[in-house]
Coordinates of C-alpha atoms in Angstrom, one line a residue:
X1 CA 0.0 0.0 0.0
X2 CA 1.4 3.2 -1.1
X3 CA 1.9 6.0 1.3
X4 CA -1.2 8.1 0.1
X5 CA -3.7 4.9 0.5
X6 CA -2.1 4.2 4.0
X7 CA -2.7 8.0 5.1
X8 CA -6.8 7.6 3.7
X9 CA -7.1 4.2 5.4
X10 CA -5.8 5.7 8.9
X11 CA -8.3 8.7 8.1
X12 CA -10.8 6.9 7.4
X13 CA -10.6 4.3 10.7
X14 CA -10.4 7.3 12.7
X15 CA -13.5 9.3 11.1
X16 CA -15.0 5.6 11.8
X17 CA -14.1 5.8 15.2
X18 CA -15.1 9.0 16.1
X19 CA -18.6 8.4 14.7
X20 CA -18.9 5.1 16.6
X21 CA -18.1 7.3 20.0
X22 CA -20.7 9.7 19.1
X23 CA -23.4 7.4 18.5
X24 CA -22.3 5.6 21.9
X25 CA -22.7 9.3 23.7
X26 CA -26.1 10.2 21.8
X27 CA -27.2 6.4 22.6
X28 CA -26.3 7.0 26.1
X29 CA -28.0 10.7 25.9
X30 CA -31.0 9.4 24.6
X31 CA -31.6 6.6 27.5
X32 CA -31.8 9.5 30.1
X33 CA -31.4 9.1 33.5
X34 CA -32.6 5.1 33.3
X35 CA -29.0 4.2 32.5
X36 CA -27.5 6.4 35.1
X37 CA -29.7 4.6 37.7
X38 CA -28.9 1.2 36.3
X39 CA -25.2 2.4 37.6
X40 CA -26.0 4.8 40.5
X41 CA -24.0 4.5 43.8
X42 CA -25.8 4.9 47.5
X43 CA -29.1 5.0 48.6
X44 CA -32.2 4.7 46.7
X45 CA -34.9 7.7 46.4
X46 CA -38.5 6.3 46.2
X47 CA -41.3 8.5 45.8
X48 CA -45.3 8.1 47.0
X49 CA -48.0 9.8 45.9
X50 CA -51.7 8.5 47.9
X51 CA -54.5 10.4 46.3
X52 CA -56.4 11.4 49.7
X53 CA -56.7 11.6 53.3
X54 CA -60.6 11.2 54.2
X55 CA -59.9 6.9 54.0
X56 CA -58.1 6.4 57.4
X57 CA -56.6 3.9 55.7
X58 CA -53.5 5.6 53.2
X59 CA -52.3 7.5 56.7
X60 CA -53.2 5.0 59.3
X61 CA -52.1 1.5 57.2
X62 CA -50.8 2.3 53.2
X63 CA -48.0 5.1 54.4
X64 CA -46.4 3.3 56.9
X65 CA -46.4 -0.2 55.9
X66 CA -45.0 0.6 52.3
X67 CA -42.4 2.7 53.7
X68 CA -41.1 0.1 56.1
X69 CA -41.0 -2.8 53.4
X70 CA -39.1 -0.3 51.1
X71 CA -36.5 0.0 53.8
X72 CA -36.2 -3.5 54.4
X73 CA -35.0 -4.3 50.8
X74 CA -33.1 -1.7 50.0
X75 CA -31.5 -0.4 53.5
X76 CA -32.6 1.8 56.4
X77 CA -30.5 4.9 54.6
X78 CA -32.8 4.6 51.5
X79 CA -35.0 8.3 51.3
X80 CA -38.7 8.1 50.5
X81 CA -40.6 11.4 49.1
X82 CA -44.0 11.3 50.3
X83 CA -47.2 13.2 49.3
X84 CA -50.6 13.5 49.8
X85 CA -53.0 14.7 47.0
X86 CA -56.3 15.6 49.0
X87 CA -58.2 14.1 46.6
X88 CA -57.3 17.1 43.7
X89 CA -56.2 15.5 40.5
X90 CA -54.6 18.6 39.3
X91 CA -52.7 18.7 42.9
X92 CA -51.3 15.1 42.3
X93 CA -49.8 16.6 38.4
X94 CA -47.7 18.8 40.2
X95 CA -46.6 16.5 42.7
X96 CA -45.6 14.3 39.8
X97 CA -43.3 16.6 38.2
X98 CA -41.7 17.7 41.5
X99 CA -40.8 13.9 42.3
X100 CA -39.3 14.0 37.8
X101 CA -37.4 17.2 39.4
X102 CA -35.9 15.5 42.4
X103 CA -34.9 12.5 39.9
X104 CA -36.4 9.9 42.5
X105 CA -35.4 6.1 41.2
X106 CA -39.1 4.6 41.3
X107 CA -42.3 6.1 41.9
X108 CA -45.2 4.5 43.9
X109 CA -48.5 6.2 42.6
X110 CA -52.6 6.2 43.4
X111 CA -54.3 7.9 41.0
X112 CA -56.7 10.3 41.8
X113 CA -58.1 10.4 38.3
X114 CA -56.7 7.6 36.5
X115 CA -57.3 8.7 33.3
X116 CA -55.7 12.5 33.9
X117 CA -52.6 11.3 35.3
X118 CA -51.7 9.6 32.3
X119 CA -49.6 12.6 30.9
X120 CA -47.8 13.2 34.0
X121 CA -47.3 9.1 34.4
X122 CA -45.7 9.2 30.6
X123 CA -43.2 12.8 31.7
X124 CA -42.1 10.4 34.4
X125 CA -41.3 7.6 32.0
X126 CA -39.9 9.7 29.4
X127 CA -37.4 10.8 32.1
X128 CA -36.5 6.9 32.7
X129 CA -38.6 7.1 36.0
X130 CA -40.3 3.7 36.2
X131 CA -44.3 4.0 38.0
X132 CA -45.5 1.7 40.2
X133 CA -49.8 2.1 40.2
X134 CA -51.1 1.5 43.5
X135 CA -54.7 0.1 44.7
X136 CA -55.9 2.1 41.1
X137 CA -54.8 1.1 37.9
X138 CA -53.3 4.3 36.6
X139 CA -53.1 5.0 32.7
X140 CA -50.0 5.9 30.4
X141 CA -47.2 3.2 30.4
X142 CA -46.7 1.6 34.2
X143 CA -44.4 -0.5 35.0
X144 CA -46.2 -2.6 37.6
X145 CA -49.5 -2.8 39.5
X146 CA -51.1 -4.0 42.7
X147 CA -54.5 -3.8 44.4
X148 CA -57.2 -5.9 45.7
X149 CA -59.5 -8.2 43.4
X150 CA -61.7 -5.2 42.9
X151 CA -64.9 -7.1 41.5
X152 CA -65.0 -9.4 43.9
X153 CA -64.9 -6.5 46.7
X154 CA -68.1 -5.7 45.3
X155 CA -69.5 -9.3 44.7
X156 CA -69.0 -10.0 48.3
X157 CA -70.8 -6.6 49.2
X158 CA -73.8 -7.8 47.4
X159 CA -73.7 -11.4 48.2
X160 CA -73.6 -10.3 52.2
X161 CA -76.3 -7.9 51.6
X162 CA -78.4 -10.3 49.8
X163 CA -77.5 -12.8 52.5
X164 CA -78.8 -10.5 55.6
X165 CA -81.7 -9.6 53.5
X166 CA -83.1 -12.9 53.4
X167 CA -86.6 -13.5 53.4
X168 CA -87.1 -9.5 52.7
X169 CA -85.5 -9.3 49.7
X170 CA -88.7 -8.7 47.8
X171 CA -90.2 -6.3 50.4
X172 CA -88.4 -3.2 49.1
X173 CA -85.9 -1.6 47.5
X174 CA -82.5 -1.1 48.1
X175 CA -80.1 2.1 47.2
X176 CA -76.4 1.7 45.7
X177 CA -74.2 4.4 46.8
X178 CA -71.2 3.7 44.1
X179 CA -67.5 5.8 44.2
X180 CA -66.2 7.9 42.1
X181 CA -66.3 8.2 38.8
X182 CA -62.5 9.3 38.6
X183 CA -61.7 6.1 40.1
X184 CA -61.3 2.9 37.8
X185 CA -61.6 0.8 40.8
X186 CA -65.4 2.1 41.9
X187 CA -66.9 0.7 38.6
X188 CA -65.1 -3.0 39.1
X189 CA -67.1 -2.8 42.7
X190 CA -69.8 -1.8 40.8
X191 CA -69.8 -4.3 38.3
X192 CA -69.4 -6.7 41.2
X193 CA -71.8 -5.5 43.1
X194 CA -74.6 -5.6 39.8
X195 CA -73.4 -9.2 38.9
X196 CA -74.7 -10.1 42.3
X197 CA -77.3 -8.1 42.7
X198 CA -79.3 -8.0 39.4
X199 CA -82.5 -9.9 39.0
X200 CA -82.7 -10.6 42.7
X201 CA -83.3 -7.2 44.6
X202 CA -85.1 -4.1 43.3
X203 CA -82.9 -1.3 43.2
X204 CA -84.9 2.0 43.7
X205 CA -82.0 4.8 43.6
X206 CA -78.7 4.3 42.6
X207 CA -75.8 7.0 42.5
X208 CA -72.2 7.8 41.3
X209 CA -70.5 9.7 44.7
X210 CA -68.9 12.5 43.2
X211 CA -65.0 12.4 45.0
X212 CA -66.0 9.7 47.8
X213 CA -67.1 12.1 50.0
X214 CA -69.5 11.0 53.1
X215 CA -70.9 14.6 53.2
X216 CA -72.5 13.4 49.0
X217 CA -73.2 9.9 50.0
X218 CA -75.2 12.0 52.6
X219 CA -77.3 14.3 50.4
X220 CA -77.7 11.8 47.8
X221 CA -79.4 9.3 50.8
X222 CA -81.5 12.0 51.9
X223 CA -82.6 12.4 47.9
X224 CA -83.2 8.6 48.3
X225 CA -85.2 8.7 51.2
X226 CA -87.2 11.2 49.6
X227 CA -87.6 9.7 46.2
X228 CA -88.6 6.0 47.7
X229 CA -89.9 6.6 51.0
X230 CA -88.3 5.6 54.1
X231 CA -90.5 2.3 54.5
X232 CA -89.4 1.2 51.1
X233 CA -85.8 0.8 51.1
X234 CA -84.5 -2.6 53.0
X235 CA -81.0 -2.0 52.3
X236 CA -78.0 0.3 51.1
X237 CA -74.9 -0.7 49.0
X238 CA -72.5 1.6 50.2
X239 CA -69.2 1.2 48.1
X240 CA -66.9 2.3 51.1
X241 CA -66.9 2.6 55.3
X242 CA -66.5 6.9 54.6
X243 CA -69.6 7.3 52.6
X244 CA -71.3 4.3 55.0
X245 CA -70.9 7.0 57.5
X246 CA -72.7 9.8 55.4
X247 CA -75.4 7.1 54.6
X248 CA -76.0 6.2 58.1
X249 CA -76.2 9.6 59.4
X250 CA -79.2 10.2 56.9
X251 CA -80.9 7.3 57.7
X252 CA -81.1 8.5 61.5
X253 CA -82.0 12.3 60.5
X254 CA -84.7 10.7 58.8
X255 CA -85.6 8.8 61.9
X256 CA -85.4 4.9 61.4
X257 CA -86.0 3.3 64.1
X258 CA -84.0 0.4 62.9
X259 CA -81.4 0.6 60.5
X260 CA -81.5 -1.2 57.4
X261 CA -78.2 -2.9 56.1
X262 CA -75.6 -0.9 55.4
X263 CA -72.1 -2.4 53.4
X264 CA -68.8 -0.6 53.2
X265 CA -65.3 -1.2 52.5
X266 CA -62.0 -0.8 54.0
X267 CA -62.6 -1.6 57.3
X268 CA -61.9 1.8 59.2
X269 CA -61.6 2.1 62.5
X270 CA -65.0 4.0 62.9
X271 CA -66.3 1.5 60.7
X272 CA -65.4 -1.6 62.8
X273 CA -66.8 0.4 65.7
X274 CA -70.2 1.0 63.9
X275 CA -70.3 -3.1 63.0
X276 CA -69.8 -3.5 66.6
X277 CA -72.5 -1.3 68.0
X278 CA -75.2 -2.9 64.8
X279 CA -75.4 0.6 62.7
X280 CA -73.3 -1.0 60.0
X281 CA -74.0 -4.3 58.5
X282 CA -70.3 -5.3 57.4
X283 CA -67.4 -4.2 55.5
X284 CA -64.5 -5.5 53.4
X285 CA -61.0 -6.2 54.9
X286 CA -58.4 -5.8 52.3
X287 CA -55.3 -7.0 53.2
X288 CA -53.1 -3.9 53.3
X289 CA -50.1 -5.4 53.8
X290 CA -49.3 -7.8 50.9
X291 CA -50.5 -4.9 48.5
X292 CA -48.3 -2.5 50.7
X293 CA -45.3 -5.2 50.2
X294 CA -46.1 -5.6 46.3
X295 CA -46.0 -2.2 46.0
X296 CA -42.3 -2.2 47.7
X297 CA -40.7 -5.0 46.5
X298 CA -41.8 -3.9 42.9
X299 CA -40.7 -0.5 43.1
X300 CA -37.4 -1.0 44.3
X301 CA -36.3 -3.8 41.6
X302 CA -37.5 -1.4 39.2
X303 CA -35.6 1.4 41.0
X304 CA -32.4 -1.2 40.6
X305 CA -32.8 -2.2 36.9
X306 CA -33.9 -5.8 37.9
X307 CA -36.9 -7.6 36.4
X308 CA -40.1 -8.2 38.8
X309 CA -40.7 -12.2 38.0
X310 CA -40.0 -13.1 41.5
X311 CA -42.8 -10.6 42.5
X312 CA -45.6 -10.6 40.0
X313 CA -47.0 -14.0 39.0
X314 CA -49.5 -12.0 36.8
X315 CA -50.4 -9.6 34.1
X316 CA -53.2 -6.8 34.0
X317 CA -54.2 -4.6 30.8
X318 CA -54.7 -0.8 31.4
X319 CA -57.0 1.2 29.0
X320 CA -53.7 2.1 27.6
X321 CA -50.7 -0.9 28.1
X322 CA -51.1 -4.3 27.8
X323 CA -49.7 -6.8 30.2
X324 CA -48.7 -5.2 32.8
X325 CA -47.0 -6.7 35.8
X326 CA -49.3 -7.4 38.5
X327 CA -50.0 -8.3 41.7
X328 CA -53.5 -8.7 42.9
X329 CA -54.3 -9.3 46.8
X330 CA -57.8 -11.2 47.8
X331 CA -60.1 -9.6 50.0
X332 CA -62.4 -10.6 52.7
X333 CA -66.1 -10.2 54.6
X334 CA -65.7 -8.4 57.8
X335 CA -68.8 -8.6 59.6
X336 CA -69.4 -8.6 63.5
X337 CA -68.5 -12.5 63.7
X338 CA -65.4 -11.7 62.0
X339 CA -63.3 -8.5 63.9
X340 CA -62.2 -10.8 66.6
X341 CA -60.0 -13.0 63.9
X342 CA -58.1 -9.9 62.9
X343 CA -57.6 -7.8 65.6
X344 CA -54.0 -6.9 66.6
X345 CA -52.7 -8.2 63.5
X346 CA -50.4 -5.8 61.3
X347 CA -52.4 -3.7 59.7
X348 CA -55.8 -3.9 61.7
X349 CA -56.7 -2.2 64.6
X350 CA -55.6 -3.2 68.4
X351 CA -58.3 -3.9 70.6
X352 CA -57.4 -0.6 72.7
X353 CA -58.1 1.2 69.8
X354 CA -61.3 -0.4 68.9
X355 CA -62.8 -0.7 72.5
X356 CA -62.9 2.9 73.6
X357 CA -65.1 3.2 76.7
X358 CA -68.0 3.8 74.6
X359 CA -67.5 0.5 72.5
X360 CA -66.6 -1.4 75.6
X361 CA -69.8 -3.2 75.8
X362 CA -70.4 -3.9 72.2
X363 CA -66.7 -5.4 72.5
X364 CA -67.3 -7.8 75.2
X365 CA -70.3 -9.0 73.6
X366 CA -68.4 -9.8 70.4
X367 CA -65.5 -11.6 72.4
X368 CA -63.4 -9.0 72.4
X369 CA -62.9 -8.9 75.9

């Protein structure tokens, strides 16, 4: 090779060169901040957004128990940015892009409005954040997802209502007090609740409660009572223990002398206290802590670039992604024969708590003594 091709050929492997480290840069570049966390150095940052405060539940049982099962996999330093959203969709946007601004490693999120949230859920992916959805299957593209068997919450509302109905099942009529429409999750109780329900109770009034709030489950019982007449309704669907409380307040105002059935869901505290004392018929106990575990485990092998198989045994499909990661918790019946079987355990209520002096007797009837 003469002297001029030798000087091309050297040119031309270093032009080569060059352009293969430039497109290994830009490729770099382009992946973000995902490939800087695959090789990041000391603690973790998790972040966790609940969409409310009204439930007892995300203060009293979600908060806590995630944040310990975080720092149990990936070390007591690890830092965890919570938030509450107050149940204002718009509130929970901004929270998102202040946890893309920190550059947190995972992010555990409940949805206030499922559907909104989807921009905010895609700024965090685009930024190489991966999203956990918690308890409500959030749209844009999640990484993983865990919450309760949400239709069968509502089946076993209905089939316990049916069940203490009995014999008056065709007497009257009975009034569903459904969630949220913002919240995926209140129309799987729903549909639940109708498969049960359908064809073998009348139902006189039924409502979508706008935000969860006990004050509308309130007014829209006192339209109820109205609209049927209070010797015509022999039961309420109440979707959760919150509005349960707005339903039951109602029904005294409006001065039954016996309450009729009431369901609810999440088993609060004030809840179990009303199923002691007879004003509410049951509730559904949700185990918090595998779904609070789930959660955890799922975020922080995201947060450390590892797959979830070990964690999620199945796949869920979003109004937007297919397949996604899953794991889904079974919930149970909690009526008066069935507090004594949970209490003290991690994440119910102690008996202290429960048997105030004012529930004391209603305790020691139930065996809670």
């Amino acid at each position: 090779m003469n002297s001029h091709l030798r000087r091309a050929a050297v040119a031309a492997a270093a032009v080569s060169m060059a352009a293969g480290l430039a497109a290994c840069g830009s490729a770099k570049e382009a992946g973000g901040d995902s490939d800087a966390k695959k090789d990041k150095k000391g603690p973790l940052t998790i972040g966790l957004l609940l969409p409310e405060n009204q439930t007892a539940r995300y203060e009293r049982f979600d908060k806590p128990l995630i944040e310990k099962k975080i720092r149990e996999l990936a070390g007591q330093d690890t830092e965890i940015l919570y938030d509450n959203a107050k149940q204002d969709p718009a509130v929970q946007q901004q929270q998102v892009d202040t946890m893309i601004t920190k550059k947190v490693d995972a992010l555990i999120l409940d949805a206030v409005d499922a559907k909104s949230i989807a921009a905010s859920v895609k700024k965090a992916n685009d930024k190489g954040i991966p999203v956990v959805a918690y308890d409500r299957l959030a749209e844009g593209p999640i990484k993983a997802y865990t919450s309760v068997d949400n239709e069968r919450v509502g089946r076993i509302q209905g089939e316990s209502l049916l069940k203490e109905l009995g014999d008056k099942v065709g007497q009257g009529e009975i009034v569903m007090m459904n969630g949220s429409i913002t919240d995926p999750n209140a129309k799987m109780y729903k549909d639940g609740a109708h498969s049960v329900l359908d064809g073998k109770v009348k139902i006189g009034k039924e409502y979508d409660t706008k935000e969860w709030k006990p004050e509308n489950a309130n007014e829209n019982m006192k339209g109820a009572i109205s609209s049927l007449g209070k010797d015509k309704i022999i039961g309420v669907y109440s979707a959760n223990d919150g509005m349960a409380g707005g339903i039951i307040t109602a029904l005294k105002s409006a001065g039954f002398t016996k309450l009729p059935p009431v369901t609810g869901q999440d088993a609060e505290l004030s809840a179990v206290q009303r199923i002691l004392s007879d004003e509410q018929f049951m509730s559904v106990y949700k185990p918090y802590k595998p779904e609070a575990d789930a959660a955890a485990s799922m975020a922080v092998a995201l947060a450390q670039g590892k797959k979830l198989d070990s964690v999620a045994k199945t796949t869920v499909d979003s109004a937007t992604e297919k397949k996604v990661p899953s794991v889904i918790v079974t919930p149970f019946a909690l009526t008066k024969a069935d507090i004594s079987k949970y209490v003290g355990q991690e994440g119910f209520f102690t008996k202290a708590e429960i048997c105030t002096v004012k529930f004391q007797s209603a305790c020691a009837q139930a065996g809670l003594k």
